[in-house]
Short mmCIF file of C-alpha atoms and ligand atoms in Angstrom, two decimals:
data_model
loop_
_atom_site.label_atom_id
_atom_site.label_comp_id
_atom_site.label_asym_id
_atom_site.label_seq_id
_atom_site.Cartn_x
_atom_site.Cartn_y
_atom_site.Cartn_z
CA UNK A 299 -8.01 -19.87 28.95
CA UNK A 300 -7.29 -16.70 30.32
CA UNK A 301 -5.34 -14.10 28.92
CA UNK A 302 -1.88 -13.04 30.07
CA UNK A 303 -1.73 -10.20 32.51
CA UNK A 304 1.79 -9.06 31.96
CA UNK A 305 2.31 -6.81 29.06
CA UNK A 306 4.90 -7.38 26.35
CA UNK A 307 7.60 -4.71 27.38
CA UNK A 308 11.44 -4.48 27.82
CA UNK A 309 11.38 -6.17 31.57
CA UNK A 310 9.08 -8.94 29.97
CA UNK A 311 11.39 -9.35 27.08
CA UNK A 312 13.36 -12.09 28.59
CA UNK A 313 10.54 -14.14 29.86
CA UNK A 314 9.05 -14.89 26.32
CA UNK A 315 8.88 -18.43 25.08
CA UNK A 316 12.16 -19.46 23.69
CA UNK A 317 10.47 -20.32 20.33
CA UNK A 318 9.77 -16.43 19.94
CA UNK A 319 12.57 -14.69 18.16
CA UNK A 320 13.59 -11.45 20.13
CA UNK A 321 16.18 -8.63 19.13
CA UNK A 322 19.05 -9.79 19.15
CA UNK A 323 20.93 -6.14 19.75
CA UNK A 324 20.58 -4.11 22.86
CA UNK A 325 17.93 -1.80 22.55
CA UNK A 326 19.67 1.05 24.97
CA UNK A 327 22.11 1.50 22.17
CA UNK A 328 19.95 2.21 19.31
CA UNK A 329 20.12 5.81 17.63
CA UNK A 330 17.43 6.80 15.31
CA UNK A 331 18.18 7.18 11.80
CA UNK A 332 14.85 7.01 9.98
CA UNK A 333 11.45 8.78 10.69
CA UNK A 334 8.51 6.71 9.25
CA UNK A 335 5.55 8.41 8.25
CA UNK A 336 2.96 5.98 8.39
CA UNK A 337 3.05 3.53 11.15
CA UNK A 338 0.36 1.00 10.02
CA UNK A 339 0.90 -2.64 10.14
CA UNK A 340 2.16 -2.62 6.77
CA UNK A 341 5.28 -0.97 7.39
CA UNK A 342 5.75 -3.09 10.87
CA UNK A 343 5.53 -6.24 8.96
CA UNK A 344 7.85 -5.19 6.17
CA UNK A 345 10.54 -2.48 6.53
CA UNK A 346 10.93 -2.60 10.31
CA UNK A 347 11.46 -6.35 9.47
CA UNK A 348 13.95 -5.76 7.13
CA UNK A 349 15.78 -3.02 9.63
CA UNK A 350 15.44 -4.76 12.69
CA UNK A 351 17.80 -7.99 11.19
CA UNK A 352 20.49 -5.41 10.42
CA UNK A 353 20.48 -3.74 13.94
CA UNK A 354 22.77 -6.00 15.48
CA UNK A 355 25.94 -4.62 13.08
CA UNK A 356 24.64 -1.14 12.92
CA UNK A 357 22.49 0.32 15.76
CA UNK A 358 22.46 3.44 13.70
CA UNK A 359 19.07 2.60 12.17
CA UNK A 360 16.18 2.67 14.81
CA UNK A 361 12.76 4.21 13.50
CA UNK A 362 10.62 6.64 15.17
CA UNK A 363 7.41 6.11 13.75
CA UNK A 364 4.63 8.84 12.79
CA UNK A 365 0.84 8.64 12.51
CA UNK A 366 -0.41 11.33 10.47
CA UNK A 367 -3.85 10.44 11.61
CA UNK A 368 -4.61 8.62 14.77
CA UNK A 369 -3.10 7.86 17.99
CA UNK A 370 -4.27 4.42 18.32
CA UNK A 371 -0.85 2.44 17.33
CA UNK A 372 0.82 4.96 19.60
CA UNK A 373 -1.83 4.16 22.33
CA UNK A 374 -1.26 0.42 22.11
CA UNK A 375 2.51 0.39 21.86
CA UNK A 376 3.60 3.15 24.28
CA UNK A 377 3.15 0.80 27.13
CA UNK A 378 4.87 -1.75 25.46
CA UNK A 379 8.10 0.27 24.74
CA UNK A 380 7.17 0.34 21.20
CA UNK A 381 8.04 -3.78 21.05
CA UNK A 382 5.36 -5.73 19.12
CA UNK A 383 5.14 -9.09 17.41
CA UNK A 384 5.32 -10.13 13.94
CA UNK A 385 3.01 -13.37 13.32
CA UNK A 386 4.05 -15.23 10.29
CA UNK A 387 1.42 -17.53 9.09
CA UNK A 388 0.61 -20.30 6.65
CA UNK A 389 -1.28 -23.41 6.28
CA UNK A 390 2.07 -24.96 8.22
CA UNK A 391 1.14 -22.70 11.25
CA UNK A 392 2.81 -19.42 12.89
CA UNK A 393 5.94 -18.16 13.73
CA UNK A 394 6.26 -15.16 16.29
CA UNK A 395 8.99 -12.36 16.35
CA UNK A 396 9.27 -9.45 18.76
CA UNK A 397 10.45 -6.63 16.95
CA UNK A 398 12.44 -3.98 18.83
CA UNK A 399 13.41 -1.13 16.23
CA UNK A 400 10.86 1.50 17.37
CA UNK A 401 12.14 3.93 19.32
CA UNK A 402 9.35 6.36 19.73
CA UNK A 403 5.82 6.89 18.00
CA UNK A 404 4.72 10.53 17.34
CA UNK A 405 0.97 11.73 16.52
CA UNK A 406 1.08 14.08 13.97
CA UNK A 407 -2.43 15.89 14.60
CA UNK A 408 -1.74 16.11 18.30
CA UNK A 409 1.81 17.82 18.00
CA UNK A 410 3.11 18.66 14.19
CA UNK A 411 5.78 20.36 15.88
CA UNK A 412 7.23 17.44 17.58
CA UNK A 413 7.14 15.58 14.28
CA UNK A 414 9.03 18.39 12.21
CA UNK A 415 11.56 18.58 15.14
CA UNK A 416 11.93 15.11 14.89
CA UNK A 417 12.54 15.04 11.24
CA UNK A 418 15.23 17.82 11.58
CA UNK A 419 17.48 16.14 13.89
CA UNK A 420 20.74 15.64 12.06
CA UNK A 421 21.07 11.62 12.64
CA UNK A 422 17.88 11.51 10.76
CA UNK A 423 19.22 10.05 7.27
CA UNK A 424 15.95 8.74 5.40
CA UNK A 425 12.23 9.46 5.77
CA UNK A 426 10.33 6.55 4.39
CA UNK A 427 6.47 6.49 3.95
CA UNK A 428 3.54 4.00 3.92
CA UNK A 429 0.58 6.53 3.70
CA UNK A 430 -1.26 4.38 1.32
CA UNK A 431 -2.15 6.11 -1.95
CA UNK A 432 -4.61 8.86 -0.72
CA UNK A 433 -1.79 10.11 1.37
CA UNK A 434 0.13 11.53 -1.75
CA UNK A 435 -2.91 14.04 -2.38
CA UNK A 436 -2.55 13.65 -6.02
CA UNK A 437 -4.81 12.48 -8.88
CA UNK A 438 -3.97 9.39 -9.63
CA UNK A 439 -4.95 9.41 -13.37
CA UNK A 440 -2.08 12.25 -13.60
CA UNK A 441 0.15 11.58 -11.10
CA UNK A 442 0.07 15.26 -10.41
CA UNK A 443 -0.40 17.15 -7.02
CA UNK A 444 -4.51 17.61 -6.30
CA UNK A 445 -4.17 21.16 -5.12
CA UNK A 446 -7.94 21.02 -4.38
CA UNK A 447 -7.10 18.45 -1.77
CA UNK A 448 -8.50 19.75 1.84
CA UNK A 449 -5.06 18.88 3.45
CA UNK A 450 -2.88 20.51 0.72
CA UNK A 451 -5.28 23.56 1.39
CA UNK A 452 -4.82 23.67 4.76
CA UNK A 453 -0.69 22.89 4.13
CA UNK A 454 -0.48 25.81 1.96
CA UNK A 455 -2.26 28.04 4.68
CA UNK A 456 -0.33 26.62 7.65
CA UNK A 457 3.38 25.23 5.86
CA UNK A 458 4.41 25.58 9.59
CA UNK A 459 1.97 23.07 11.10
CA UNK A 460 0.98 20.58 8.23
CA UNK A 461 -1.56 17.65 8.14
CA UNK A 462 -0.13 15.93 4.95
CA UNK A 463 2.69 13.84 4.15
CA UNK A 464 4.02 16.26 1.49
CA UNK A 465 3.70 19.16 3.60
CA UNK A 466 5.95 17.64 6.30
CA UNK A 467 8.37 16.68 3.85
CA UNK A 468 8.44 20.39 2.45
CA UNK A 469 8.51 21.85 5.94
CA UNK A 470 11.33 19.25 7.20
CA UNK A 471 13.27 20.04 4.01
CA UNK A 472 13.23 23.57 4.13
CA UNK A 473 13.99 24.13 7.80
CA UNK A 474 17.29 21.72 7.42
CA UNK A 475 18.36 23.45 4.38
CA UNK A 476 18.00 26.72 6.59
CA UNK A 477 19.99 25.15 9.16
CA UNK A 478 22.59 23.94 7.10
CA UNK A 479 21.89 20.44 7.59
CA UNK A 480 22.21 17.96 4.58
CA UNK A 481 19.01 16.73 3.41
CA UNK A 482 17.08 13.29 4.47
CA UNK A 483 16.77 10.74 1.61
CA UNK A 484 12.88 10.13 1.15
CA UNK A 485 11.96 6.68 0.33
CA UNK A 486 8.44 5.75 -0.87
CA UNK A 487 7.04 2.60 0.05
CA UNK A 488 3.37 2.57 -1.22
CA UNK A 489 1.88 0.68 -4.23
CA UNK A 490 2.27 3.80 -6.42
CA UNK A 491 3.74 3.32 -10.22
CA UNK A 492 7.10 5.18 -9.60
CA UNK A 493 6.23 5.81 -6.32
CA UNK A 494 9.81 7.86 -5.54
CA UNK A 495 9.47 9.96 -8.63
CA UNK A 496 5.59 10.36 -8.21
CA UNK A 497 6.56 11.79 -4.32
CA UNK A 498 9.25 14.20 -5.86
CA UNK A 499 6.82 15.53 -8.17
CA UNK A 500 3.80 16.28 -5.70
CA UNK A 501 6.54 17.66 -3.31
CA UNK A 502 8.26 19.75 -5.79
CA UNK A 503 4.92 21.03 -6.97
CA UNK A 504 3.73 22.14 -2.97
CA UNK A 505 7.00 23.64 -2.45
CA UNK A 506 6.54 25.64 -5.76
CA UNK A 507 3.43 27.34 -4.60
CA UNK A 508 4.84 28.89 -1.63
CA UNK A 509 8.27 29.31 -2.30
CA UNK A 510 10.17 28.72 -5.85
CA UNK A 511 13.88 28.59 -4.32
CA UNK A 512 13.21 25.93 -2.17
CA UNK A 513 11.12 23.84 -5.15
CA UNK A 514 14.56 23.77 -7.19
CA UNK A 515 16.74 23.09 -3.95
CA UNK A 516 14.46 20.13 -3.61
CA UNK A 517 14.38 19.11 -7.08
CA UNK A 518 17.98 19.39 -7.50
CA UNK A 519 19.16 18.10 -4.05
CA UNK A 520 16.91 15.84 -2.61
CA UNK A 521 16.88 11.81 -3.58
CA UNK A 522 13.39 10.30 -3.61
CA UNK A 523 14.81 6.68 -4.73
CA UNK A 524 11.69 4.43 -6.17
CA UNK A 525 11.08 1.10 -4.44
CA UNK A 526 8.75 -1.86 -4.95
CA UNK A 527 7.55 -3.47 -1.73
CA UNK A 528 5.59 -6.76 -1.30
CA UNK A 529 4.23 -8.57 1.75
CA UNK A 530 0.70 -9.14 2.33
CA UNK A 531 -0.35 -7.87 5.61
CA UNK A 532 -4.15 -8.30 6.52
CA UNK A 533 -5.76 -5.57 9.37
CA UNK A 534 -5.01 -7.18 12.91
CA UNK A 535 -8.48 -8.38 14.38
CA UNK A 536 -9.25 -8.73 17.75
CA UNK A 537 -8.73 -12.40 17.94
CA UNK A 538 -5.05 -12.30 16.31
CA UNK A 539 -4.67 -10.15 19.52
CA UNK A 540 -5.76 -12.91 21.48
CA UNK A 541 -4.20 -15.77 20.27
CA UNK A 542 -0.80 -14.02 19.67
CA UNK A 543 -0.58 -12.52 23.57
CA UNK A 544 -1.37 -16.42 24.35
CA UNK A 545 1.40 -17.47 22.39
CA UNK A 546 3.67 -14.93 23.55
CA UNK A 547 2.55 -15.49 27.22
CA UNK A 548 2.31 -11.84 27.33
CA UNK A 549 0.15 -9.36 26.27
CA UNK A 550 0.73 -7.57 23.09
CA UNK A 551 -2.09 -5.01 22.15
CA UNK A 552 -0.84 -4.79 18.37
CA UNK A 553 0.57 -7.69 17.03
CA UNK A 554 0.59 -7.58 12.85
CA UNK A 555 0.10 -11.02 11.22
CA UNK A 556 1.50 -11.61 7.59
CA UNK A 557 2.67 -14.51 5.43
CA UNK A 558 6.23 -15.84 5.23
CA UNK A 559 6.85 -14.10 1.63
CA UNK A 560 8.16 -10.77 1.74
CA UNK A 561 10.35 -8.82 -0.94
CA UNK A 562 11.76 -5.52 -1.28
CA UNK A 563 13.57 -4.12 -4.45
CA UNK A 564 15.19 -0.50 -3.99
CA UNK A 565 16.69 1.78 -6.42
CA UNK A 566 19.74 2.49 -4.62
CA UNK A 567 20.34 6.12 -4.71
CA UNK A 568 20.73 7.20 -0.82
CA UNK A 569 23.48 10.18 -0.80
CA UNK A 570 23.24 10.70 3.14
CA UNK A 571 23.86 6.98 3.27
CA UNK A 572 21.56 3.90 4.21
CA UNK A 573 21.29 0.53 6.12
CA UNK A 574 22.48 -2.83 4.46
CA UNK A 575 19.18 -3.69 4.16
CA UNK A 576 20.76 -6.31 1.57
CA UNK A 577 21.57 -8.15 4.61
CA UNK A 578 18.36 -9.01 5.32
CA UNK A 579 17.31 -9.70 1.88
CA UNK A 580 16.28 -6.88 0.00
CA UNK A 581 17.51 -6.25 -3.56
CA UNK A 582 19.16 -2.83 -4.58
CA UNK A 583 18.72 -2.20 -8.31
CA UNK A 584 19.54 0.78 -10.64
CA UNK A 585 15.84 0.94 -12.06
CA UNK A 586 12.77 -0.56 -9.98
CA UNK A 587 10.42 0.08 -12.55
CA UNK A 588 9.99 -3.12 -14.37
CA UNK A 589 9.81 -4.78 -10.83
CA UNK A 590 7.07 -2.22 -9.83
CA UNK A 591 5.01 -2.79 -12.65
CA UNK A 592 4.86 -6.47 -12.36
CA UNK A 593 4.14 -6.37 -8.91
CA UNK A 594 1.30 -3.60 -9.07
CA UNK A 595 -0.23 -5.50 -12.39
CA UNK A 596 0.20 -8.92 -11.42
CA UNK A 597 -0.53 -8.74 -7.56
CA UNK A 598 -2.25 -5.67 -6.97
CA UNK A 599 -4.41 -5.83 -10.11
CA UNK A 600 -5.27 -9.62 -9.46
CA UNK A 601 -5.91 -8.54 -5.79
CA UNK A 602 -8.67 -5.84 -6.28
CA UNK A 603 -10.28 -7.59 -9.32
CA UNK A 604 -10.65 -10.83 -6.54
CA UNK A 605 -11.62 -8.40 -4.17
CA UNK A 606 -14.66 -7.05 -6.09
CA UNK A 607 -15.45 -9.91 -7.62
CA UNK A 608 -15.16 -12.07 -4.36
CA UNK A 609 -16.88 -8.99 -2.34
CA UNK A 610 -19.99 -9.27 -4.69
CA UNK A 611 -19.94 -12.93 -4.82
CA UNK A 612 -20.38 -13.21 -1.05
CA UNK A 613 -16.81 -13.92 0.05
CA UNK A 614 -15.19 -12.80 2.99
CA UNK A 615 -11.53 -13.23 2.31
CA UNK A 616 -9.39 -13.77 -0.58
CA UNK A 617 -8.67 -17.53 -0.14
CA UNK A 618 -12.30 -18.07 0.29
CA UNK A 619 -13.00 -16.23 -3.12
CA UNK A 620 -9.92 -18.67 -4.78
CA UNK A 621 -11.66 -21.81 -3.33
CA UNK A 622 -14.97 -20.71 -5.41
CA UNK A 623 -15.83 -22.23 -8.53
CA UNK A 624 -13.96 -20.58 -11.67
CA UNK A 625 -11.96 -17.68 -9.72
CA UNK A 626 -8.55 -19.70 -9.58
CA UNK A 627 -8.73 -20.15 -13.34
CA UNK A 628 -10.24 -16.91 -14.32
CA UNK A 629 -7.13 -15.05 -12.60
CA UNK A 630 -4.40 -17.00 -13.44
CA UNK A 631 -5.42 -16.57 -17.06
CA UNK A 632 -5.88 -12.93 -16.53
CA UNK A 633 -2.30 -12.78 -15.51
CA UNK A 634 -0.89 -14.99 -18.45
CA UNK A 635 -2.87 -13.88 -21.03
CA UNK A 636 -3.95 -9.94 -20.13
CA UNK A 637 -1.31 -8.58 -18.02
CA UNK A 638 2.10 -10.68 -18.79
CA UNK A 639 2.13 -9.41 -22.48
CA UNK A 640 2.10 -5.81 -21.01
CA UNK A 641 5.09 -6.10 -19.04
CA UNK A 642 8.82 -5.64 -19.82
CA UNK A 643 10.85 -8.84 -19.47
CA UNK A 644 13.26 -8.89 -16.59
CA UNK A 645 16.21 -10.89 -17.38
CA UNK A 646 17.20 -13.72 -14.83
CA UNK A 647 13.83 -13.65 -13.51
CA UNK A 648 11.35 -16.47 -13.57
CA UNK A 649 7.89 -14.97 -14.03
CA UNK A 650 6.01 -18.27 -14.59
CA UNK A 651 7.16 -19.06 -10.85
CA UNK A 652 6.39 -15.65 -9.37
CA UNK A 653 2.88 -16.20 -10.82
CA UNK A 654 2.66 -19.62 -9.25
CA UNK A 655 3.44 -18.14 -5.97
CA UNK A 656 1.05 -15.51 -5.87
CA UNK A 657 -1.83 -17.84 -6.63
CA UNK A 658 -0.43 -19.95 -3.40
CA UNK A 659 -0.18 -16.41 -1.55
CA UNK A 660 -3.76 -15.72 -2.30
CA UNK A 661 -4.94 -19.39 -1.51
CA UNK A 662 -3.07 -18.77 1.93
CA UNK A 663 -5.89 -20.03 4.27
CA UNK A 664 -4.24 -18.69 7.56
CA UNK A 665 -4.06 -15.25 6.08
CA UNK A 666 -7.97 -14.16 6.30
CA UNK A 667 -7.57 -11.14 3.96
CA UNK A 668 -10.90 -9.50 3.70
CA UNK A 669 -11.86 -8.82 0.56
CA UNK A 670 -13.40 -5.46 1.88
CA UNK A 671 -10.16 -4.29 2.87
CA UNK A 672 -8.81 -4.67 -0.53
CA UNK A 673 -11.49 -3.07 -1.85
CA UNK A 674 -11.19 0.01 -0.31
CA UNK A 675 -9.85 3.14 -1.71
CA UNK A 676 -10.60 1.93 -5.32
CA UNK A 677 -10.51 5.22 -6.68
CA UNK A 678 -6.94 5.72 -5.89
CA UNK A 679 -5.82 1.93 -6.82
CA UNK A 680 -7.70 1.19 -10.05
CA UNK A 681 -5.31 3.59 -12.43
CA UNK A 682 -2.23 1.85 -11.93
CA UNK A 683 -3.82 -1.63 -11.01
CA UNK A 684 -6.16 -2.05 -13.89
CA UNK A 685 -6.60 1.08 -16.35
CA UNK A 686 -3.25 1.19 -17.44
CA UNK A 687 -2.80 -2.10 -18.42
CA UNK A 688 -5.83 -1.86 -20.49
CA UNK A 689 -4.50 1.34 -22.30
CA UNK A 690 -1.47 -0.62 -23.08
CA UNK A 691 -3.60 -3.56 -24.26
CA UNK A 692 -5.93 -0.79 -26.58
CA UNK A 693 -3.13 0.48 -27.94
CA UNK A 694 -1.46 -2.71 -29.36
CA UNK A 695 -5.23 -3.70 -30.47
CA UNK A 696 -5.14 -6.58 -27.69
CA UNK A 697 -8.14 -7.83 -25.96
CA UNK A 698 -9.11 -7.06 -22.45
CA UNK A 699 -12.29 -8.35 -21.16
CA UNK A 700 -10.67 -9.84 -17.68
CA UNK A 701 -9.53 -6.74 -16.84
CA UNK A 702 -12.61 -5.21 -17.83
CA UNK A 703 -14.69 -7.10 -15.68
CA UNK A 704 -12.28 -6.30 -12.80
CA UNK A 705 -13.17 -2.64 -13.72
CA UNK A 706 -17.20 -3.19 -14.08
CA UNK A 707 -17.04 -4.70 -10.26
CA UNK A 708 -15.28 -1.85 -9.05
CA UNK A 709 -18.24 0.23 -10.57
CA UNK A 710 -21.18 -2.49 -9.67
CA UNK A 711 -19.67 -2.09 -5.91
CA UNK A 712 -19.45 1.80 -6.22
CA UNK A 713 -22.87 2.28 -6.41
CA UNK A 714 -23.36 1.11 -2.73
CA UNK A 715 -25.64 -2.04 -2.74
CA UNK A 716 -24.36 -5.93 -3.09
CA UNK A 717 -25.96 -8.22 -5.21
CA UNK A 718 -28.93 -8.65 -2.01
CA UNK A 719 -29.67 -5.36 -2.14
CA UNK A 720 -27.74 -4.21 1.58
CA UNK A 721 -25.84 -1.50 1.72
CA UNK A 722 -21.98 -1.59 1.01
CA UNK A 723 -19.80 0.04 3.59
CA UNK A 724 -17.61 2.14 0.84
CA UNK A 725 -14.44 3.41 2.27
CA UNK A 726 -12.99 5.61 -0.24
CA UNK A 727 -12.06 9.39 -0.13
CA UNK A 728 -14.32 9.89 -3.16
CA UNK A 729 -17.49 7.72 -1.28
CA UNK A 730 -19.78 10.35 -1.43
CA UNK A 731 -19.03 11.59 -4.84
CA UNK A 732 -19.20 8.34 -6.10
CA UNK A 733 -22.71 7.38 -4.29
CA UNK A 734 -24.27 10.73 -5.19
CA UNK A 735 -23.03 10.28 -9.35
CA UNK A 736 -24.69 6.76 -9.40
CA UNK A 737 -27.61 7.42 -6.93
CA UNK A 738 -30.77 5.64 -8.32
CA UNK A 739 -29.13 4.70 -11.67
CA UNK A 740 -29.70 0.82 -12.46
CA UNK A 741 -28.72 0.18 -16.31
CA UNK A 742 -25.46 -0.72 -16.78
CA UNK A 743 -25.00 2.09 -19.60
CA UNK A 744 -25.99 4.92 -17.17
CA UNK A 745 -23.65 3.78 -14.47
CA UNK A 746 -20.74 3.56 -16.95
CA UNK A 747 -21.58 7.27 -18.24
CA UNK A 748 -21.70 8.49 -14.55
CA UNK A 749 -18.52 6.80 -13.18
CA UNK A 750 -16.33 7.66 -16.27
CA UNK A 751 -16.58 11.49 -15.68
CA UNK A 752 -13.90 10.67 -12.60
CA UNK A 753 -10.99 12.51 -14.60
CA UNK A 754 -9.08 11.71 -11.75
CA UNK A 755 -9.34 8.23 -12.17
CA UNK A 756 -10.26 7.97 -16.04
CA UNK A 757 -7.88 9.57 -18.26
CA UNK A 758 -9.41 11.36 -21.21
CA UNK A 759 -7.85 8.88 -23.41
CA UNK A 760 -9.78 5.82 -21.90
CA UNK A 761 -13.13 7.68 -20.77
CA UNK A 762 -13.33 8.86 -24.71
CA UNK A 763 -12.29 5.30 -25.99
CA UNK A 764 -15.21 4.17 -27.74
CA UNK A 765 -13.75 0.31 -27.58
CA UNK A 766 -13.00 0.66 -23.81
CA UNK A 767 -16.65 1.69 -23.23
CA UNK A 768 -18.12 -0.77 -25.20
CA UNK A 769 -15.98 -3.42 -23.49
CA UNK A 770 -16.67 -2.43 -20.16
CA UNK A 771 -20.06 -1.76 -20.59
CA UNK A 772 -20.69 -5.55 -22.01
CA UNK A 773 -18.73 -6.60 -18.83
CA UNK A 774 -20.94 -4.52 -16.57
CA UNK A 775 -23.95 -6.05 -18.00
CA UNK A 776 -23.14 -9.36 -17.32
CA UNK A 777 -22.31 -8.53 -14.07
CA UNK A 778 -25.63 -6.83 -13.28
CA UNK A 779 -27.55 -9.70 -15.03
CA UNK A 780 -26.05 -12.82 -13.93
CA UNK A 781 -23.89 -11.77 -10.74
CA UNK A 782 -20.65 -12.11 -9.86
CA UNK A 783 -20.06 -15.93 -8.94
CA UNK A 784 -22.14 -16.99 -12.40
CA UNK A 785 -20.27 -14.57 -14.38
CA UNK A 786 -16.86 -15.62 -13.31
CA UNK A 787 -17.70 -19.50 -13.18
CA UNK A 788 -19.21 -19.04 -17.10
CA UNK A 789 -16.84 -16.92 -18.07
CA UNK A 790 -16.14 -16.45 -21.86
CA UNK A 791 -13.88 -13.92 -23.01
CA UNK A 792 -15.69 -11.83 -26.07
CA UNK A 793 -12.33 -11.73 -27.96
CA UNK A 794 -12.39 -7.69 -27.34
CA UNK A 795 -9.70 -6.61 -30.11
CA UNK A 796 -10.41 -3.77 -31.92
C1 CS2 B 858 -3.52 -5.08 -1.17
C2 CS2 B 858 -2.20 -4.70 -0.83
O1 CS2 B 858 -5.22 -3.68 0.36
C3 CS2 B 858 -4.71 -3.90 -0.84
O2 CS2 B 858 -4.95 -3.09 -1.89
O3 CS2 B 858 -3.81 -5.08 -2.40
O4 CS2 B 858 -2.29 -4.00 0.33
C4 CS2 B 858 -1.12 -5.79 -1.15
O5 CS2 B 858 -1.47 -7.11 -0.11
C5 CS2 B 858 0.24 -5.82 -0.91
O6 CS2 B 858 0.53 -4.79 -1.92
C6 CS2 B 858 0.90 -6.53 -1.05
O7 CS2 B 858 2.46 -6.37 -1.11
#
């Protein structure tokens, strides 16, 4: 079957099949109220959808997206008037919605000044971010600004033409303040613990390095609410482009594919105003910390564990990993016995149903979420997903064998060779250093010793703890001897209590 010739656009919108959801408002009346830094698939399948669903009642919240790196998304969506489709998939099939809330996409490296000018428009009341963990330019173990990060060094030299997300925030806030405009609220939507507080800390510190007055202004007057965001959004493939365009009967060069589940819990602190996102299903709370911890540890902690073990066992996707012998049981037991006891209780929240749903979501056969995608940037993810949980268990004198196997699988993965001796394409900001540190090492003892020196990942309380080291070593030895598939299939906890 041939591909449709006509491109998705304002002009072709009325001709789409009746089954496809379309913007329920007049796009020409949209005003831009939000700048979003990091216009990747996740934002377009999550926050953009929540925003889309309130625009009929309140057209003041159109979004201008900013790419901090490549022009790809702009190049794909500009000829489509920034329209794109969201394909919601599960075993039962697919539902398509065309989203119209993007008013523009700017590419920061091409023209940082245009981004700053957009951020300084009086109508902008919120700047949201999905720049992934590494975009925060911080050390995950301490959650403080990494002043040796090359983008931060650049931004300190060239504050008026920044590269990093914190650099854009500092300069835009400075300009708004200088011209008497009220500050925007900064809303982090990344998988970081206390993401608002962490971003505030990084931004305040960056400002402090050049301008103490600006730093205290940010500290006192700019709101950084935290939020917990959740929706599984695998990277779009060429096959997705083809199948979505066929169903749409119009060519969409960058659809996003996702699951039916979606959750957004946000701290309600928006002094400059906000959209009524609660009307499209978001939950506003006073304190998001308990939700954040639950999601980072149960979902993301399990995800990373499945990704490293599944990849090493030769599985391409999360659903294939879940179908392999022993994995489902291993991960559910890790959630129940090792993670759940570390979580604060959430009144009126049914954790058991939440975990049932997680297992079902990981098994979604229609998603094709690649283990290699989740395995990316492990150096930025490990602390909040696995290590902090282990630290809590250690302090409480409780066992953590399964979590330790997850960490050991990451260690095995970053040595750069899979179980058949083939090179692994590691994507991580510390890739070169990790490979360099482990090159030629074959014993678990040596690999462990080399990796524990990475202090942006392993806080000293862990790296110097003999019990922690002994348990990780045990799991790494088993993994090196038996391989991931057998280790999971025959998993017996060693009862690692102190
Ligand atoms: C995943 C997350 O790629 C990853 O590291 O664990 O992107 C995950 O799919 C989302 O956090 C789900 O909300």
